[in-house]
């Protein structure tokens, strides 16, 4: 069985604002995204917009117990449920499955700082580190870092109580979340699933982590494909959720199908010279991409992978409009593929394109290609 899978709901939040219209406007404008160059200088970030959380998270107690990445995700999930017309349908949500791709959160900065400071002077650094980790870190810290906490909060706040699955693992996690969600609906295992993720860029710890790998851009914003040999990504606070349904299920309940998610293909190369281009070319064929009017690239900006991806896409889709998502919302790691799919669905639904290809090439490993077309 290979049932058509359609998108019936979208929830988007980023520095461009919230909702589909704000993101299509930002895509059309082509202007530099809102950027904070001061708070974490020399590392710029694309911050989240001001949000009235009560619109999707009515209880203040729920808002207080969530960190920013969770609030963003729960809010975007609520927008997707609203968009799909099922926000108040308790029976639908009780049977609704959920797939989440997210990194996690919550560091105890005071404990981290004290441990790192003491480590400099410790006579036996290994023993000191073990002792401090055992005594200083509270037991709930690890649980608070797990992506299934976001799935749990979506279940609590929105009443989505079907089976859930969560993924961690940077850009590839978002690709696989979509791939599995699409496959489960297409195969007939389930009729509807909510899939997406969230990321908070405004955290010192994530900037430290990525700077240690040499992945961050510095100083100011430059378009993704113009970052040259220095390269690097600019992290963006963002969240995206999509409602996927079988075409028959959506039609039976009178829901508008915004677009069809035809295929999600993924790969994981060893990143030798030319491997990304070869992977994209194979995934392009696997996903059945033919002549897309638009190509949305999740390119990170990291060199030399980004240049290799750009050149490959120009060969695969010559003369087509190529847009880097990083030039609209920044880089959201696990959220890249879901956000690209959501924007692509919005482009199709609005009549701006009949076929849109989306790429998600990881800054270290993992490649993905998605194809969306008219429902």
Coordinates of C-alpha atoms in Angstrom, one line a residue:
X1 CA 0.0 0.0 0.0
X2 CA 1.3 3.5 -0.9
X3 CA -1.4 6.0 0.0
X4 CA -1.0 9.7 -1.0
X5 CA 0.1 11.7 2.1
X6 CA -1.1 15.3 2.3
X7 CA -0.3 18.2 4.6
X8 CA -3.4 19.7 6.2
X9 CA -2.0 21.9 8.9
X10 CA 1.1 24.1 9.4
X11 CA 2.5 25.8 12.5
X12 CA 5.6 28.1 12.1
X13 CA 7.5 30.3 14.4
X14 CA 10.9 32.0 13.8
X15 CA 12.6 35.4 13.7
X16 CA 10.3 36.1 10.7
X17 CA 7.3 36.0 13.0
X18 CA 4.6 33.4 13.4
X19 CA 2.3 31.7 11.0
X20 CA 2.4 31.0 7.3
X21 CA 1.7 34.5 6.0
X22 CA 4.6 36.0 7.9
X23 CA 7.0 33.4 6.5
X24 CA 5.8 33.7 2.9
X25 CA 6.2 37.5 3.2
X26 CA 9.8 37.1 4.5
X27 CA 10.5 34.6 1.7
X28 CA 9.2 37.0 -0.9
X29 CA 11.0 40.1 0.6
X30 CA 14.4 38.5 0.4
X31 CA 15.7 40.9 3.0
X32 CA 18.2 40.0 5.8
X33 CA 16.4 38.2 8.7
X34 CA 16.2 39.9 12.1
X35 CA 19.6 39.4 13.7
X36 CA 20.9 40.0 17.2
X37 CA 24.7 40.7 17.0
X38 CA 25.1 42.1 20.5
X39 CA 23.9 39.6 23.1
X40 CA 26.3 36.8 22.3
X41 CA 28.9 38.8 20.4
X42 CA 30.9 37.9 18.3
X43 CA 28.3 35.3 17.4
X44 CA 25.1 36.5 15.8
X45 CA 21.8 34.8 16.3
X46 CA 18.3 35.1 14.8
X47 CA 16.1 35.5 17.9
X48 CA 12.5 34.3 18.4
X49 CA 9.8 36.9 17.9
X50 CA 7.7 38.4 20.8
X51 CA 5.0 35.8 21.3
X52 CA 1.7 36.0 23.4
X53 CA 2.1 32.4 24.7
X54 CA -1.5 32.4 26.1
X55 CA -2.7 32.0 22.5
X56 CA -1.6 28.3 22.5
X57 CA -0.4 27.6 26.0
X58 CA -3.3 29.0 28.2
X59 CA -2.0 28.0 31.6
X60 CA 0.7 30.2 33.0
X61 CA 1.9 27.3 35.2
X62 CA 2.6 25.3 32.0
X63 CA 4.4 28.2 30.5
X64 CA 6.6 28.7 33.6
X65 CA 7.7 25.0 33.7
X66 CA 8.9 25.0 30.1
X67 CA 12.1 26.4 28.7
X68 CA 12.1 28.5 25.5
X69 CA 12.7 25.5 23.1
X70 CA 9.7 23.7 24.6
X71 CA 7.4 26.8 24.6
X72 CA 8.3 27.4 20.9
X73 CA 7.5 23.8 20.0
X74 CA 4.3 23.6 21.9
X75 CA 3.1 26.9 20.5
X76 CA 3.9 25.8 16.9
X77 CA 2.2 22.5 17.4
X78 CA -0.9 24.4 18.6
X79 CA -0.8 26.5 15.4
X80 CA -0.6 23.4 13.3
X81 CA -3.6 21.9 15.1
X82 CA -5.5 25.1 14.6
X83 CA -4.6 25.2 10.9
X84 CA -5.8 21.6 10.4
X85 CA -9.1 22.5 12.1
X86 CA -8.7 19.9 14.9
X87 CA -7.7 22.1 17.9
X88 CA -11.1 21.4 19.6
X89 CA -11.6 17.9 18.3
X90 CA -10.7 15.8 21.4
X91 CA -11.5 12.5 19.7
X92 CA -9.2 13.3 16.7
X93 CA -6.3 14.3 19.1
X94 CA -6.7 11.3 21.3
X95 CA -5.9 9.1 18.3
X96 CA -3.3 11.4 16.8
X97 CA 0.2 10.2 16.6
X98 CA 3.2 12.5 17.2
X99 CA 6.8 12.6 16.0
X100 CA 9.2 15.2 17.4
X101 CA 12.8 16.1 16.4
X102 CA 14.5 18.4 18.9
X103 CA 17.9 18.7 20.6
X104 CA 17.0 19.4 24.2
X105 CA 17.8 22.1 26.8
X106 CA 18.4 23.2 30.3
X107 CA 22.0 23.5 31.5
X108 CA 22.8 24.5 35.1
X109 CA 25.1 27.3 34.2
X110 CA 26.2 28.0 37.8
X111 CA 27.2 24.4 38.3
X112 CA 28.9 24.2 34.9
X113 CA 30.9 27.3 35.6
X114 CA 32.0 26.2 39.1
X115 CA 33.1 22.8 37.8
X116 CA 35.1 24.3 34.9
X117 CA 36.7 26.9 37.2
X118 CA 37.7 24.3 39.8
X119 CA 39.0 21.9 37.2
X120 CA 41.8 24.3 36.4
X121 CA 43.3 23.9 39.8
X122 CA 42.4 20.4 40.7
X123 CA 45.3 18.1 41.6
X124 CA 43.5 15.1 40.1
X125 CA 41.2 16.5 37.4
X126 CA 39.5 13.2 36.6
X127 CA 38.6 12.4 40.2
X128 CA 37.5 16.0 40.7
X129 CA 35.3 16.0 37.7
X130 CA 33.6 12.7 38.6
X131 CA 32.9 13.9 42.2
X132 CA 31.5 17.2 41.1
X133 CA 29.3 15.7 38.4
X134 CA 27.9 13.2 40.9
X135 CA 27.3 15.8 43.6
X136 CA 26.5 19.1 41.8
X137 CA 24.1 18.1 39.0
X138 CA 20.5 17.6 40.1
X139 CA 19.0 14.3 39.1
X140 CA 16.3 15.9 36.9
X141 CA 18.8 17.7 34.7
X142 CA 19.3 14.9 32.2
X143 CA 15.5 14.2 31.9
X144 CA 15.0 17.9 31.1
X145 CA 17.4 17.7 28.2
X146 CA 15.5 14.9 26.4
X147 CA 13.4 15.7 23.3
X148 CA 10.6 13.5 24.6
X149 CA 9.9 16.3 27.2
X150 CA 8.6 18.4 24.2
X151 CA 6.4 15.5 23.1
X152 CA 5.1 15.2 26.7
X153 CA 4.3 18.9 26.9
X154 CA 2.4 18.8 23.6
X155 CA 0.4 15.9 24.9
X156 CA -0.3 17.7 28.2
X157 CA -1.2 21.1 26.7
X158 CA -3.0 20.1 23.5
X159 CA -4.3 16.6 24.4
X160 CA -2.4 14.8 21.7
X161 CA -2.4 11.4 23.3
X162 CA -1.7 8.9 20.5
X163 CA 1.7 7.1 20.3
X164 CA 4.7 9.4 20.1
X165 CA 8.3 9.0 18.9
X166 CA 11.2 11.4 19.4
X167 CA 14.5 12.0 17.6
X168 CA 17.7 13.7 18.5
X169 CA 20.7 14.1 16.3
X170 CA 20.9 17.5 14.6
X171 CA 19.8 18.0 11.0
X172 CA 19.4 14.2 10.2
X173 CA 16.9 13.8 13.0
X174 CA 14.5 16.2 11.3
X175 CA 14.8 14.3 8.0
X176 CA 14.1 11.0 9.6
X177 CA 11.2 12.3 11.7
X178 CA 9.5 13.4 8.4
X179 CA 10.6 10.2 6.6
X180 CA 9.1 7.9 9.2
X181 CA 5.9 10.0 9.7
X182 CA 5.3 10.1 5.9
X183 CA 6.0 6.3 5.5
X184 CA 3.6 5.4 8.4
X185 CA 0.7 7.3 6.8
X186 CA 1.5 6.1 3.3
X187 CA 1.7 2.4 4.4
X188 CA -1.7 2.5 6.0
X189 CA -0.4 2.0 9.6
X190 CA -2.0 5.3 10.7
X191 CA -4.3 7.9 9.2
X192 CA -2.8 11.1 10.8
X193 CA 0.3 12.3 12.5
X194 CA 1.7 15.6 13.8
X195 CA 5.4 16.0 13.1
X196 CA 7.9 18.7 13.7
X197 CA 10.4 20.2 16.1
X198 CA 11.8 23.3 17.8
X199 CA 15.1 24.9 18.6
X200 CA 16.2 27.7 20.9
X201 CA 19.4 29.5 19.6
X202 CA 19.5 32.0 22.4
X203 CA 21.6 29.9 24.9
X204 CA 25.2 30.3 25.7
X205 CA 25.8 26.5 26.0
X206 CA 24.7 25.7 22.5
X207 CA 27.0 28.5 21.1
X208 CA 29.9 27.1 23.1
X209 CA 29.3 23.6 21.8
X210 CA 29.2 24.6 18.1
X211 CA 32.1 27.0 18.5
X212 CA 34.2 24.2 19.8
X213 CA 33.6 22.4 16.5
X214 CA 34.4 25.6 14.5
X215 CA 30.9 25.7 13.0
X216 CA 29.7 29.2 14.0
X217 CA 29.7 32.3 11.8
X218 CA 31.1 35.4 13.4
X219 CA 30.4 39.2 13.7
X220 CA 27.4 39.9 11.4
X221 CA 24.9 38.4 8.9
X222 CA 25.9 37.3 5.4
X223 CA 23.8 35.2 3.1
X224 CA 24.4 31.5 3.5
X225 CA 25.9 31.0 0.0
X226 CA 28.2 34.0 0.4
X227 CA 30.0 33.0 3.6
X228 CA 33.0 31.7 1.7
X229 CA 35.9 29.8 3.1
X230 CA 35.3 31.1 6.6
X231 CA 31.8 29.6 6.5
X232 CA 29.7 28.9 9.5
X233 CA 26.0 28.9 10.5
X234 CA 24.0 31.5 12.4
X235 CA 21.7 29.7 14.8
X236 CA 18.0 30.7 14.7
X237 CA 15.3 30.2 17.3
X238 CA 12.5 28.4 15.4
X239 CA 9.8 25.8 15.5
X240 CA 7.7 24.0 12.8
X241 CA 5.0 21.4 12.9
X242 CA 3.0 19.8 10.1
X243 CA -0.2 17.7 10.2
X244 CA 0.1 14.8 7.8
X245 CA -2.9 12.7 6.8
X246 CA -3.8 10.2 4.2
X247 CA -5.6 11.9 1.4
X248 CA -8.7 9.8 2.0
X249 CA -8.8 10.6 5.7
X250 CA -8.4 14.3 5.1
X251 CA -11.2 14.2 2.4
X252 CA -13.5 12.3 4.7
X253 CA -13.4 15.0 7.4
X254 CA -13.6 17.8 4.9
X255 CA -10.1 19.1 5.5
X256 CA -8.3 21.2 2.9
X257 CA -5.1 19.5 1.6
X258 CA -2.4 22.1 1.3
X259 CA 0.1 20.0 -0.5
X260 CA 1.2 16.5 -1.0
X261 CA 4.4 15.2 0.6
X262 CA 5.5 12.7 -2.0
X263 CA 8.7 11.4 -0.7
X264 CA 11.4 11.9 1.9
X265 CA 14.9 10.4 1.2
X266 CA 17.8 10.3 3.5
X267 CA 21.5 9.3 3.4
X268 CA 24.6 9.5 5.6
X269 CA 27.9 9.9 3.8
X270 CA 31.5 9.9 5.1
X271 CA 32.0 13.4 3.8
X272 CA 34.9 13.0 1.5
X273 CA 35.3 15.6 -1.3
X274 CA 32.3 15.2 -3.7
X275 CA 30.3 12.9 -1.4
X276 CA 27.6 15.5 -0.6
X277 CA 27.1 16.2 -4.3
X278 CA 26.9 12.5 -5.1
X279 CA 24.5 11.9 -2.2
X280 CA 22.2 14.8 -3.3
X281 CA 22.1 13.5 -6.9
X282 CA 21.1 10.0 -5.7
X283 CA 18.5 11.3 -3.2
X284 CA 17.1 13.6 -5.9
X285 CA 16.3 10.6 -8.0
X286 CA 15.1 8.6 -5.0
X287 CA 12.7 11.3 -4.0
X288 CA 11.4 11.6 -7.5
X289 CA 12.2 15.2 -8.0
X290 CA 11.7 16.2 -11.6
X291 CA 11.4 19.9 -12.4
X292 CA 10.8 21.9 -9.2
X293 CA 9.9 25.6 -9.6
X294 CA 11.5 26.3 -6.3
X295 CA 14.4 24.7 -4.3
X296 CA 14.6 25.4 -0.5
X297 CA 18.0 24.5 0.8
X298 CA 18.8 23.9 4.4
X299 CA 22.4 24.6 3.8
X300 CA 24.3 25.4 6.9
X301 CA 26.9 27.9 5.6
X302 CA 29.7 25.6 6.8
X303 CA 32.5 25.3 4.4
X304 CA 33.2 23.6 2.1
X305 CA 30.0 21.5 2.3
X306 CA 27.8 24.5 1.5
X307 CA 29.6 25.4 -1.7
X308 CA 29.4 21.7 -2.8
X309 CA 25.7 21.7 -2.2
X310 CA 25.0 24.9 -4.0
X311 CA 26.9 23.7 -7.1
X312 CA 25.1 20.4 -7.0
X313 CA 21.7 22.0 -6.8
X314 CA 22.5 24.4 -9.7
X315 CA 23.3 21.3 -11.8
X316 CA 20.2 19.4 -10.6
X317 CA 17.8 22.4 -11.0
X318 CA 19.3 24.8 -13.5
X319 CA 17.6 28.1 -13.7
X320 CA 15.3 27.4 -10.8
X321 CA 14.9 29.7 -7.9
X322 CA 17.2 28.5 -5.1
X323 CA 16.6 29.9 -1.5
X324 CA 18.6 29.1 1.6
X325 CA 16.3 28.8 4.6
X326 CA 19.1 30.2 6.7
X327 CA 18.6 33.5 4.9
X328 CA 15.0 33.5 6.2
X329 CA 15.0 31.9 9.7
X330 CA 18.6 31.1 10.5
X331 CA 19.8 27.5 11.2
X332 CA 17.7 25.4 13.5
X333 CA 19.5 22.0 13.3
X334 CA 16.7 19.4 13.9
X335 CA 14.1 21.8 12.7
X336 CA 15.6 22.4 9.3
X337 CA 13.8 19.6 7.4
X338 CA 10.4 20.2 9.0
X339 CA 10.6 23.9 8.5
X340 CA 11.6 23.5 4.9
X341 CA 8.7 21.1 4.3
X342 CA 6.3 23.4 5.9
X343 CA 7.4 26.4 3.8
X344 CA 7.3 24.3 0.7
X345 CA 3.8 23.2 1.5
X346 CA 2.8 26.9 2.0
X347 CA 4.3 27.7 -1.4
X348 CA 2.3 25.0 -3.1
X349 CA -0.9 25.9 -1.3
X350 CA -0.6 29.5 -2.2
X351 CA 0.0 28.7 -5.9
X352 CA 3.5 30.0 -5.9
X353 CA 4.9 26.7 -7.1
X354 CA 3.6 23.3 -8.2
X355 CA 6.7 21.3 -7.2
X356 CA 9.2 22.2 -4.5
X357 CA 12.3 20.4 -3.5
X358 CA 13.8 20.7 0.0
X359 CA 17.3 19.7 1.1
X360 CA 18.7 19.3 4.6
X361 CA 22.4 18.7 4.6
X362 CA 24.0 18.3 8.0
X363 CA 26.9 20.4 9.1
X364 CA 28.7 17.2 10.0
X365 CA 26.8 14.2 8.7
X366 CA 23.5 13.3 7.1
X367 CA 21.7 14.4 3.9
X368 CA 18.1 14.5 3.0
X369 CA 15.8 15.5 0.1
X370 CA 12.0 16.0 0.2
X371 CA 9.6 16.6 -2.6
X372 CA 6.2 18.4 -2.2
X373 CA 3.6 18.9 -4.9
X374 CA 0.0 19.8 -5.3
X375 CA -2.6 17.7 -3.5

